[in-house]
Amino acid sequence: MKVGIFDSGVGGLTVYKTLKKRYLFCDFIYFADTAHLPYGDKSKKTIISYSSRIVDFLLKKKCDLIVCACNTASSVALPVIRKQSPVPVYGVIESAADAVRSLKKVAVIGTKLTIRSGAYERAILRRKKSIKLFARPAALLVPIVEEGWADTDVCRRAIEIYLADIKKWKPQALILACTHYPLLKKQFSRYLGASVKLIDSSSIVKTLDAHIAPSKRKGKSSFFVSDDPEHFGAVARDIMGLDVGKVKLCTKYL
Amino acid sequence: MKVGIFDSGVGGLTVYKTLKKRYLFCDFIYFADTAHLPYGDKSKKTIISYSSRIVDFLLKKKCDLIVCACNTASSVALPVIRKQSPVPVYGVIESAADAVRSLKKVAVIGTKLTIRSGAYERAILRRKKSIKLFARPAALLVPIVEEGWADTDVCRRAIEIYLADIKKWKPQALILACTHYPLLKKQFSRYLGASVKLIDSSSIVKTLDAHIAPSKRKGKSSFFVSDDPEHFGAVARDIMGLDVGKVKLCTKYL
């Protein structure tokens, strides 16, 4: 089985790592739209157009299943790319909403576009109307992670500013609605306390388990980017601790 | 006279404001490539391709003169777009290099691509071989400004981290080789001390003065973006204190 995963950059590798570990037998094609990153502060129309071109690419590569690892694209582009694709397309929102359905007070942080779209709220309230929600953007945490500054007081102070009101509000869980945020789990827990459950996109495996049949073969992974393969490889190694091998450049969909 | 100015986003408005104030009689066309921003961490080839499409657009709008307000594009794309354009194209590097030619120790901060390109070093050393240079990237200051966090301790601490070695090195001037940095002049001076001269892209007027003939008419300005005109207008107002009126969307060059 061949699984296509896409994101604007290295962030979606947090999802890739989870899937690769669980579905060792699958082949993976990862596409990072590095020529257009970041997605989080662009318009809905533009993100739909970028996502749609990537899905075309993954379909031509004969993927049996596509995972949109990017929260922003999942928030705004999923209905369009689902219509476009003859194979199933999964976003990262539904499974996060499933993971909090038994709770009463849930906070969400993400990019500006993700939060403005209201997609997480809609998915959660569709499951249970009585859940109380608190959503806010936390844009700067992405470039802080990419700068390798997760362990600096710049990061600590940014988290304090973004999460101060959420901490006072005392949520039971915080949804990390951006692929980079799982890399700051330790920092979030330190600030909010260990009792606040952190939900990230790896909850998607609960959805995928039903659609992926185990096998004994060993899968392989390929990585494609729309710009600067060397930089992608270096950042994957430095901030994700992942050796992605030779990254291929694909500018056909620019 | 019609002057075209381009940048990846709102940052180049710092250059626009300087030019508009000095050349009240000129018409201005400002193009912000918001669908592709930021330029600072993409590849040289991609930035050349984006810049070239924008120059096409400005030429079709009949500009008599083009200013590349983006330091990254000035660093890597200028030779190509100069060949392409029948009207003069000015970048922001040469004039900054002119402004420090009488000094002995000069520091430069900019995006990763600007610093990696070595364009400022080359331009400065071409003028005077004995100038000692210290260049380093300071990527996170751009999203910090865009988040409206210039006056937070997140910004103060980021400046301390980026400039600590430069401060110890005791430069006579610091070149602010990114359009967003002039918005942090107060913060840079507070940290480095008032004796360190801050050079920004507004030094370009010294170059342009020779090419722009004064007149008594009153010019008008138009603003174009490749994505999300409303967001551009809002950020221009919030972080640049500039009312840009109705911003037009131009996706033809995406």
Short mmCIF file of C-alpha atoms in Angstrom, two decimals:
data_model
loop_
_atom_site.label_atom_id
_atom_site.label_comp_id
_atom_site.label_asym_id
_atom_site.label_seq_id
_atom_site.Cartn_x
_atom_site.Cartn_y
_atom_site.Cartn_z
CA MET A 1 0.00 0.00 0.00
CA LYS A 2 1.31 3.41 -0.96
CA VAL A 3 0.52 6.36 1.32
CA GLY A 4 0.93 9.96 0.15
CA ILE A 5 1.55 12.61 2.82
CA PHE A 6 1.81 16.32 2.21
CA ASP A 7 2.54 19.48 4.12
CA SER A 8 3.94 22.92 3.40
CA GLY A 9 7.32 22.00 4.89
CA VAL A 10 9.13 19.79 7.38
CA GLY A 11 6.36 20.04 10.00
CA GLY A 12 4.34 17.16 8.53
CA LEU A 13 7.30 14.88 9.21
CA THR A 14 5.92 14.63 12.78
CA VAL A 15 2.91 12.86 11.20
CA TYR A 16 5.13 10.87 8.82
CA LYS A 17 7.23 9.57 11.72
CA THR A 18 4.13 8.33 13.54
CA LEU A 19 2.75 6.61 10.43
CA LYS A 20 6.07 5.11 9.37
CA LYS A 21 6.56 3.61 12.83
CA ARG A 22 3.08 2.05 12.84
CA TYR A 23 2.86 1.02 9.18
CA LEU A 24 6.39 -0.17 8.54
CA PHE A 25 5.08 -2.23 5.61
CA CYS A 26 3.67 0.76 3.66
CA ASP A 27 5.46 2.79 1.00
CA PHE A 28 5.38 6.51 1.70
CA ILE A 29 5.61 9.49 -0.61
CA TYR A 30 6.07 12.75 1.27
CA PHE A 31 5.61 16.06 -0.55
CA ALA A 32 6.67 19.34 1.07
CA ASP A 33 5.55 22.50 -0.72
CA THR A 34 8.62 24.43 0.35
CA ALA A 35 8.31 26.95 -2.52
CA HIS A 36 5.07 28.21 -0.97
CA LEU A 37 5.54 27.75 2.75
CA PRO A 38 4.24 28.81 5.19
CA TYR A 39 0.56 28.11 4.47
CA GLY A 40 -0.75 29.58 7.74
CA ASP A 41 -1.04 33.21 6.74
CA LYS A 42 -2.10 32.92 3.09
CA SER A 43 -5.65 33.02 1.73
CA LYS A 44 -8.05 30.08 1.60
CA LYS A 45 -8.25 30.20 -2.21
CA THR A 46 -4.47 30.06 -2.59
CA ILE A 47 -4.11 27.14 -0.16
CA ILE A 48 -6.83 25.21 -2.02
CA SER A 49 -5.00 25.77 -5.30
CA TYR A 50 -1.63 24.62 -3.87
CA SER A 51 -3.17 21.56 -2.17
CA SER A 52 -5.00 20.55 -5.29
CA ARG A 53 -1.82 20.56 -7.39
CA ILE A 54 -0.07 18.40 -4.79
CA VAL A 55 -2.92 15.88 -4.73
CA ASP A 56 -2.58 15.64 -8.53
CA PHE A 57 1.08 14.83 -8.07
CA LEU A 58 0.43 12.16 -5.41
CA LEU A 59 -2.26 10.57 -7.59
CA LYS A 60 0.16 10.38 -10.52
CA LYS A 61 2.56 8.63 -8.16
CA LYS A 62 -0.25 6.05 -7.65
CA CYS A 63 -0.90 6.60 -3.94
CA ASP A 64 -3.72 4.45 -2.53
CA LEU A 65 -4.42 6.87 0.30
CA ILE A 66 -3.56 10.52 0.91
CA VAL A 67 -2.95 12.18 4.26
CA CYS A 68 -3.03 15.96 4.41
CA ALA A 69 -0.65 16.41 7.34
CA CYS A 70 -0.94 20.19 7.24
CA ASN A 71 -3.51 21.56 9.67
CA THR A 72 -4.04 24.72 7.62
CA ALA A 73 -4.74 22.79 4.41
CA SER A 74 -6.90 20.31 6.36
CA SER A 75 -8.89 23.27 7.69
CA VAL A 76 -9.64 24.92 4.36
CA ALA A 77 -8.92 22.61 1.41
CA LEU A 78 -10.22 19.16 2.40
CA PRO A 79 -13.71 19.28 0.78
CA VAL A 80 -12.21 20.34 -2.57
CA ILE A 81 -9.37 17.84 -2.69
CA ARG A 82 -11.68 15.02 -1.54
CA LYS A 83 -13.92 15.67 -4.51
CA GLN A 84 -10.88 15.73 -6.77
CA SER A 85 -9.37 12.46 -5.56
CA PRO A 86 -10.55 8.94 -6.49
CA VAL A 87 -8.63 7.57 -3.46
CA PRO A 88 -9.46 8.45 0.17
CA VAL A 89 -8.02 11.70 1.56
CA TYR A 90 -7.66 12.14 5.32
CA GLY A 91 -7.03 15.41 7.13
CA VAL A 92 -5.77 15.80 10.68
CA ILE A 93 -8.84 17.51 12.16
CA GLU A 94 -11.46 14.75 12.45
CA SER A 95 -9.24 12.43 14.45
CA ALA A 96 -8.24 15.22 16.85
CA ALA A 97 -11.93 16.00 17.32
CA ASP A 98 -12.57 12.32 18.04
CA ALA A 99 -9.82 12.31 20.65
CA VAL A 100 -11.51 15.00 22.76
CA ARG A 101 -15.16 13.94 22.43
CA SER A 102 -15.37 12.73 26.06
CA LEU A 103 -14.08 16.04 27.48
CA LYS A 104 -15.77 19.27 28.58
CA LYS A 105 -13.22 22.07 28.14
CA VAL A 106 -10.80 22.03 25.23
CA ALA A 107 -8.33 24.66 23.98
CA VAL A 108 -6.93 24.83 20.43
CA ILE A 109 -3.84 26.64 19.13
CA GLY A 110 -2.83 26.84 15.45
CA THR A 111 -1.89 29.18 12.61
CA LYS A 112 -3.96 32.28 11.92
CA LEU A 113 -5.73 30.68 8.96
CA THR A 114 -6.48 27.44 10.85
CA ILE A 115 -8.00 29.29 13.80
CA ARG A 116 -9.85 31.82 11.62
CA SER A 117 -11.38 28.97 9.59
CA GLY A 118 -13.16 27.61 12.70
CA ALA A 119 -12.67 24.09 11.31
CA TYR A 120 -11.65 22.52 14.65
CA GLU A 121 -14.60 24.09 16.48
CA ARG A 122 -17.01 22.83 13.83
CA ALA A 123 -15.59 19.29 13.90
CA ILE A 124 -15.68 19.15 17.70
CA LEU A 125 -19.16 20.64 18.15
CA ARG A 126 -20.53 18.28 15.48
CA ARG A 127 -19.54 15.44 17.83
CA LYS A 128 -20.71 17.00 21.11
CA LYS A 129 -22.45 20.33 21.38
CA SER A 130 -21.73 20.90 25.06
CA ILE A 131 -17.91 21.01 24.79
CA LYS A 132 -16.56 24.44 25.74
CA LEU A 133 -13.86 25.70 23.38
CA PHE A 134 -11.09 28.30 23.50
CA ALA A 135 -9.15 28.79 20.25
CA ARG A 136 -6.32 31.18 19.49
CA PRO A 137 -3.51 31.56 16.93
CA ALA A 138 0.12 31.10 17.98
CA ALA A 139 1.91 31.93 14.75
CA LEU A 140 5.42 32.66 16.00
CA LEU A 141 5.95 29.18 17.46
CA VAL A 142 6.54 27.82 13.93
CA PRO A 143 9.56 29.99 13.03
CA ILE A 144 10.85 29.58 16.60
CA VAL A 145 10.96 25.80 16.10
CA GLU A 146 12.50 26.22 12.62
CA GLU A 147 15.21 28.46 14.06
CA GLY A 148 16.10 25.64 16.48
CA TRP A 149 15.15 27.83 19.44
CA ALA A 150 12.75 25.45 21.23
CA ASP A 151 14.94 25.45 24.33
CA THR A 152 15.56 29.20 24.60
CA ASP A 153 13.78 31.71 26.81
CA VAL A 154 12.46 33.32 23.60
CA CYS A 155 10.33 30.20 23.17
CA ARG A 156 9.41 29.99 26.86
CA ARG A 157 8.25 33.62 26.89
CA ALA A 158 6.32 33.27 23.60
CA ILE A 159 4.47 30.26 25.05
CA GLU A 160 3.64 32.27 28.17
CA ILE A 161 2.21 35.11 26.07
CA TYR A 162 0.18 32.82 23.79
CA LEU A 163 -1.10 30.49 26.52
CA ALA A 164 -1.62 32.83 29.51
CA ASP A 165 -5.39 33.15 28.98
CA ILE A 166 -5.74 29.46 28.14
CA LYS A 167 -3.92 28.51 31.35
CA LYS A 168 -6.28 30.69 33.43
CA TRP A 169 -9.25 29.10 31.67
CA LYS A 170 -8.07 25.63 32.87
CA PRO A 171 -8.74 23.36 29.87
CA GLN A 172 -8.62 19.55 30.15
CA ALA A 173 -6.83 19.29 26.82
CA LEU A 174 -4.90 21.45 24.36
CA ILE A 175 -5.12 20.54 20.69
CA LEU A 176 -1.81 21.25 18.93
CA ALA A 177 -3.31 22.22 15.59
CA CYS A 178 -0.08 22.82 13.73
CA THR A 179 2.50 20.25 12.68
CA HIS A 180 5.39 22.05 14.39
CA TYR A 181 3.84 22.21 17.83
CA PRO A 182 4.43 18.54 18.85
CA LEU A 183 8.12 19.48 18.96
CA LEU A 184 7.26 21.80 21.88
CA LYS A 185 5.24 19.26 23.94
CA LYS A 186 7.71 19.35 26.82
CA GLN A 187 7.53 23.16 26.92
CA PHE A 188 3.70 23.22 26.79
CA SER A 189 3.43 20.68 29.61
CA ARG A 190 5.92 22.55 31.74
CA TYR A 191 3.84 25.74 31.44
CA LEU A 192 0.30 24.28 31.59
CA GLY A 193 1.00 21.43 34.01
CA ALA A 194 1.01 17.72 33.28
CA SER A 195 -2.74 17.38 33.87
CA VAL A 196 -3.57 19.12 30.58
CA LYS A 197 -3.69 16.46 27.87
CA LEU A 198 -1.85 17.40 24.65
CA ILE A 199 -3.57 16.19 21.46
CA ASP A 200 -1.59 16.21 18.25
CA SER A 201 -2.09 14.92 14.73
CA SER A 202 -0.69 11.49 15.54
CA SER A 203 -4.24 10.64 16.69
CA ILE A 204 -4.88 10.11 12.97
CA VAL A 205 -3.62 6.52 13.27
CA LYS A 206 -6.90 5.65 15.03
CA THR A 207 -8.69 6.59 11.80
CA LEU A 208 -6.19 4.98 9.46
CA ASP A 209 -5.97 1.64 11.31
CA ALA A 210 -9.34 0.71 9.83
CA HIS A 211 -8.13 1.34 6.28
CA ILE A 212 -4.63 -0.09 6.25
CA ALA A 213 -4.18 -3.85 6.18
CA PRO A 214 -0.95 -5.08 7.80
CA SER A 215 1.58 -7.02 5.76
CA LYS A 216 5.05 -8.47 6.24
CA ARG A 217 6.92 -6.58 3.55
CA LYS A 218 9.14 -3.61 4.37
CA GLY A 219 8.07 -0.32 2.84
CA LYS A 220 10.23 2.46 1.48
CA SER A 221 9.88 6.23 1.61
CA SER A 222 10.52 8.96 -0.95
CA PHE A 223 10.65 12.68 -0.29
CA PHE A 224 9.78 15.43 -2.76
CA VAL A 225 9.89 19.22 -2.34
CA SER A 226 8.95 22.17 -4.56
CA ASP A 227 12.10 24.10 -3.56
CA ASP A 228 15.55 23.65 -2.02
CA PRO A 229 15.95 19.88 -1.38
CA GLU A 230 19.21 20.35 0.54
CA HIS A 231 17.65 22.78 2.99
CA PHE A 232 14.72 20.39 3.57
CA GLY A 233 17.11 17.52 4.27
CA ALA A 234 19.15 19.62 6.68
CA VAL A 235 16.13 20.90 8.63
CA ALA A 236 14.60 17.40 8.76
CA ARG A 237 17.83 16.22 10.33
CA ASP A 238 18.39 19.18 12.66
CA ILE A 239 14.92 19.77 14.07
CA MET A 240 13.16 16.43 13.44
CA GLY A 241 16.10 14.10 13.98
CA LEU A 242 15.20 12.32 10.73
CA ASP A 243 17.48 11.15 7.92
CA VAL A 244 15.36 11.54 4.76
CA GLY A 245 18.10 10.52 2.33
CA LYS A 246 18.12 12.04 -1.16
CA VAL A 247 15.28 14.56 -1.50
CA LYS A 248 13.90 15.10 -5.02
CA LEU A 249 12.99 18.48 -6.46
CA CYS A 250 9.64 18.71 -8.24
CA THR A 251 8.87 22.15 -9.65
CA LYS A 252 6.26 21.00 -12.15
CA TYR A 253 3.46 22.05 -9.82
CA LEU A 254 4.79 25.49 -8.89
CA MET B 1 7.61 59.55 -13.61
CA LYS B 2 6.32 56.14 -12.54
CA VAL B 3 8.34 54.13 -10.02
CA GLY B 4 7.73 50.41 -9.50
CA ILE B 5 8.68 48.95 -6.11
CA PHE B 6 8.49 45.30 -5.16
CA ASP B 7 9.00 43.12 -2.15
CA SER B 8 7.75 39.78 -0.85
CA GLY B 9 5.35 41.48 1.57
CA VAL B 10 4.71 44.59 3.64
CA GLY B 11 8.38 45.03 4.60
CA GLY B 12 9.25 47.01 1.46
CA LEU B 13 6.76 49.65 2.55
CA THR B 14 9.59 51.02 4.72
CA VAL B 15 11.36 51.81 1.42
CA TYR B 16 8.12 53.03 -0.21
CA LYS B 17 7.49 55.46 2.67
CA THR B 18 10.96 56.98 2.28
CA LEU B 19 10.61 57.34 -1.50
CA LYS B 20 7.04 58.66 -1.37
CA LYS B 21 8.07 61.33 1.12
CA ARG B 22 11.01 62.48 -1.02
CA TYR B 23 9.43 62.11 -4.46
CA LEU B 24 5.90 63.32 -3.79
CA PHE B 25 5.53 64.06 -7.49
CA CYS B 26 6.13 60.46 -8.66
CA ASP B 27 3.50 57.80 -9.26
CA PHE B 28 4.22 54.58 -7.41
CA ILE B 29 3.23 51.01 -8.12
CA TYR B 30 3.98 48.67 -5.23
CA PHE B 31 3.83 44.92 -5.75
CA ALA B 32 3.94 42.54 -2.76
CA ASP B 33 4.38 38.86 -3.61
CA THR B 34 2.33 37.71 -0.64
CA ALA B 35 1.51 34.34 -2.22
CA HIS B 36 5.19 33.41 -2.02
CA LEU B 37 6.46 35.21 1.05
CA PRO B 38 8.82 34.97 2.80
CA TYR B 39 11.69 35.04 0.29
CA GLY B 40 14.46 34.72 2.88
CA ASP B 41 14.60 30.95 3.22
CA LYS B 42 13.83 29.82 -0.33
CA SER B 43 16.34 28.92 -3.05
CA LYS B 44 18.14 31.38 -5.30
CA LYS B 45 16.58 29.89 -8.44
CA THR B 46 13.05 30.24 -7.09
CA ILE B 47 13.59 33.85 -5.97
CA ILE B 48 14.96 34.74 -9.40
CA SER B 49 11.87 33.23 -11.04
CA TYR B 50 9.47 35.11 -8.74
CA SER B 51 11.34 38.42 -9.15
CA SER B 52 11.43 38.07 -12.89
CA ARG B 53 7.65 37.62 -13.13
CA ILE B 54 7.10 40.72 -10.98
CA VAL B 55 9.43 42.82 -13.14
CA ASP B 56 7.35 41.71 -16.15
CA PHE B 57 4.25 42.96 -14.38
CA LEU B 58 5.81 46.33 -13.48
CA LEU B 59 7.04 46.78 -17.04
CA LYS B 60 3.54 46.14 -18.38
CA LYS B 61 2.35 48.85 -15.98
CA LYS B 62 4.83 51.15 -17.76
CA CYS B 63 7.17 51.90 -14.86
CA ASP B 64 10.12 54.14 -15.77
CA LEU B 65 12.26 52.84 -12.95
CA ILE B 66 12.11 49.74 -10.76
CA VAL B 67 13.27 49.44 -7.16
CA CYS B 68 13.75 45.97 -5.74
CA ALA B 69 13.04 46.81 -2.10
CA CYS B 70 13.59 43.23 -0.96
CA ASN B 71 17.09 42.59 0.33
CA THR B 72 16.91 38.88 -0.46
CA ALA B 73 15.88 39.47 -4.09
CA SER B 74 18.47 42.27 -4.36
CA SER B 75 21.10 39.80 -3.16
CA VAL B 76 20.37 37.01 -5.62
CA ALA B 77 18.16 38.18 -8.52
CA LEU B 78 19.46 41.61 -9.54
CA PRO B 79 21.80 40.61 -12.41
CA VAL B 80 19.03 38.58 -14.07
CA ILE B 81 16.24 41.13 -13.76
CA ARG B 82 18.54 43.94 -14.87
CA LYS B 83 19.22 42.07 -18.10
CA GLN B 84 15.50 41.50 -18.53
CA SER B 85 14.43 45.11 -18.01
CA PRO B 86 14.73 47.93 -20.57
CA VAL B 87 14.31 50.46 -17.69
CA PRO B 88 16.80 50.85 -14.81
CA VAL B 89 16.46 48.46 -11.86
CA TYR B 90 17.91 49.41 -8.47
CA GLY B 91 18.48 47.07 -5.56
CA VAL B 92 19.04 48.09 -1.96
CA ILE B 93 22.58 46.76 -1.54
CA GLU B 94 24.80 49.18 -3.50
CA SER B 95 23.53 52.26 -1.66
CA ALA B 96 24.01 50.59 1.73
CA ALA B 97 27.56 49.70 0.70
CA ASP B 98 28.14 53.34 -0.34
CA ALA B 99 26.90 54.52 3.05
CA VAL B 100 29.62 52.60 4.94
CA ARG B 101 32.60 53.14 2.62
CA SER B 102 34.33 55.55 5.05
CA LEU B 103 34.15 53.08 7.98
CA LYS B 104 36.45 50.34 9.25
CA LYS B 105 34.23 47.80 11.05
CA VAL B 106 30.77 47.02 9.78
CA ALA B 107 28.24 44.36 10.82
CA VAL B 108 25.38 43.07 8.66
CA ILE B 109 22.21 41.21 9.66
CA GLY B 110 19.64 39.80 7.20
CA THR B 111 17.70 36.71 6.18
CA LYS B 112 19.48 33.40 5.74
CA LEU B 113 19.54 33.66 1.95
CA THR B 114 20.79 37.28 1.99
CA ILE B 115 23.65 36.46 4.35
CA ARG B 116 24.50 33.17 2.62
CA SER B 117 24.66 34.97 -0.74
CA GLY B 118 27.54 37.16 0.49
CA ALA B 119 26.14 40.00 -1.67
CA TYR B 120 26.67 42.72 0.96
CA GLU B 121 30.24 41.63 1.64
CA ARG B 122 31.05 41.66 -2.07
CA ALA B 123 29.51 45.11 -2.61
CA ILE B 124 31.35 46.57 0.41
CA LEU B 125 34.73 45.00 -0.32
CA ARG B 126 34.52 46.13 -3.95
CA ARG B 127 34.49 49.70 -2.59
CA LYS B 128 37.15 49.32 0.08
CA LYS B 129 39.15 46.17 0.70
CA SER B 130 40.23 47.01 4.22
CA ILE B 131 36.75 47.16 5.79
CA LYS B 132 36.30 44.44 8.40
CA LEU B 133 32.94 42.68 8.18
CA PHE B 134 30.78 40.55 10.47
CA ALA B 135 27.61 39.14 8.88
CA ARG B 136 24.98 36.89 10.42
CA PRO B 137 21.35 35.89 9.77
CA ALA B 138 18.59 37.02 12.13
CA ALA B 139 15.59 35.27 10.62
CA LEU B 140 13.12 35.35 13.51
CA LEU B 141 13.02 39.15 13.72
CA VAL B 142 10.75 39.22 10.63
CA PRO B 143 7.87 37.15 12.06
CA ILE B 144 8.32 38.92 15.41
CA VAL B 145 7.67 42.28 13.72
CA GLU B 146 4.75 40.80 11.74
CA GLU B 147 3.21 39.46 14.95
CA GLY B 148 3.28 43.03 16.33
CA TRP B 149 5.69 41.95 19.08
CA ALA B 150 8.42 44.58 18.58
CA ASP B 151 7.92 45.88 22.11
CA THR B 152 7.82 42.53 23.95
CA ASP B 153 10.63 40.84 25.82
CA VAL B 154 10.48 38.07 23.18
CA CYS B 155 11.88 40.63 20.74
CA ARG B 156 14.35 42.06 23.25
CA ARG B 157 15.71 38.59 24.01
CA ALA B 158 15.88 37.57 20.32
CA ILE B 159 17.92 40.72 19.59
CA GLU B 160 20.27 39.88 22.47
CA ILE B 161 20.83 36.36 21.11
CA TYR B 162 21.37 37.48 17.50
CA LEU B 163 23.55 40.51 18.31
CA ALA B 164 25.58 39.34 21.33
CA ASP B 165 28.70 38.51 19.29
CA ILE B 166 28.29 41.61 17.14
CA LYS B 167 28.09 43.80 20.23
CA LYS B 168 31.31 42.30 21.62
CA TRP B 169 32.98 42.89 18.25
CA LYS B 170 32.19 46.65 18.54
CA PRO B 171 31.20 47.63 14.98
CA GLN B 172 30.89 51.27 13.90
CA ALA B 173 27.73 50.51 11.92
CA LEU B 174 25.11 47.80 11.58
CA ILE B 175 23.51 47.32 8.16
CA LEU B 176 19.86 46.33 8.53
CA ALA B 177 19.73 44.10 5.45
CA CYS B 178 16.06 43.18 5.65
CA THR B 179 13.06 45.44 5.07
CA HIS B 180 11.46 44.64 8.43
CA TYR B 181 14.44 45.57 10.57
CA PRO B 182 14.06 49.39 10.38
CA LEU B 183 10.93 48.90 12.49
CA LEU B 184 13.25 47.71 15.29
CA LYS B 185 15.75 50.59 15.13
CA LYS B 186 14.91 51.78 18.66
CA GLN B 187 15.45 48.27 20.00
CA PHE B 188 18.77 47.80 18.15
CA SER B 189 20.09 51.14 19.42
CA ARG B 190 19.03 50.37 22.96
CA TYR B 191 21.02 47.13 22.88
CA LEU B 192 24.09 48.20 20.87
CA GLY B 193 24.33 51.77 22.15
CA ALA B 194 23.66 54.98 20.22
CA SER B 195 27.22 55.16 18.86
CA VAL B 196 26.59 52.29 16.42
CA LYS B 197 25.20 53.79 13.22
CA LEU B 198 22.19 51.94 11.78
CA ILE B 199 22.12 51.77 7.97
CA ASP B 200 18.89 50.79 6.28
CA SER B 201 17.59 50.69 2.72
CA SER B 202 16.43 54.31 2.81
CA SER B 203 20.01 55.18 1.80
CA ILE B 204 18.82 54.28 -1.71
CA VAL B 205 17.53 57.86 -2.17
CA LYS B 206 21.15 58.98 -2.56
CA THR B 207 21.32 56.79 -5.67
CA LEU B 208 17.89 57.68 -7.00
CA ASP B 209 18.25 61.46 -6.59
CA ALA B 210 20.47 61.51 -9.68
CA HIS B 211 17.81 59.77 -11.79
CA ILE B 212 14.57 61.40 -10.70
CA ALA B 213 13.82 64.93 -11.88
CA PRO B 214 11.61 66.96 -9.51
CA SER B 215 8.25 68.27 -10.69
CA LYS B 216 5.29 70.11 -9.19
CA ARG B 217 2.56 67.56 -9.85
CA LYS B 218 1.23 65.30 -7.12
CA GLY B 219 1.77 61.60 -7.69
CA LYS B 220 -0.52 58.73 -6.81
CA SER B 221 0.19 55.23 -5.51
CA SER B 222 -1.31 51.83 -6.32
CA PHE B 223 -0.78 48.62 -4.41
CA PHE B 224 -0.92 45.09 -5.83
CA VAL B 225 -0.50 41.73 -4.10
CA SER B 226 -0.42 38.12 -5.29
CA ASP B 227 -2.57 36.96 -2.35
CA ASP B 228 -4.96 38.24 0.33
CA PRO B 229 -5.34 42.01 -0.29
CA GLU B 230 -7.31 42.58 2.94
CA HIS B 231 -4.57 41.04 5.08
CA PHE B 232 -1.93 43.19 3.35
CA GLY B 233 -3.97 46.34 4.00
CA ALA B 234 -4.48 45.42 7.65
CA VAL B 235 -0.79 44.65 8.30
CA ALA B 236 0.30 47.81 6.46
CA ARG B 237 -1.93 49.77 8.82
CA ASP B 238 -1.08 47.88 12.01
CA ILE B 239 2.68 47.52 11.77
CA MET B 240 3.65 50.24 9.25
CA GLY B 241 1.09 52.88 10.23
CA LEU B 242 0.24 53.29 6.53
CA ASP B 243 -3.17 53.58 4.87
CA VAL B 244 -2.72 51.90 1.47
CA GLY B 245 -6.36 52.25 0.39
CA LYS B 246 -7.84 49.60 -1.89
CA VAL B 247 -5.27 46.86 -2.59
CA LYS B 248 -5.63 44.98 -5.89
CA LEU B 249 -5.19 41.25 -6.29
CA CYS B 250 -3.03 40.09 -9.20
CA THR B 251 -2.70 36.31 -9.47
CA LYS B 252 -1.64 36.25 -13.11
CA TYR B 253 1.99 35.87 -12.13
CA LEU B 254 1.54 33.11 -9.56
#
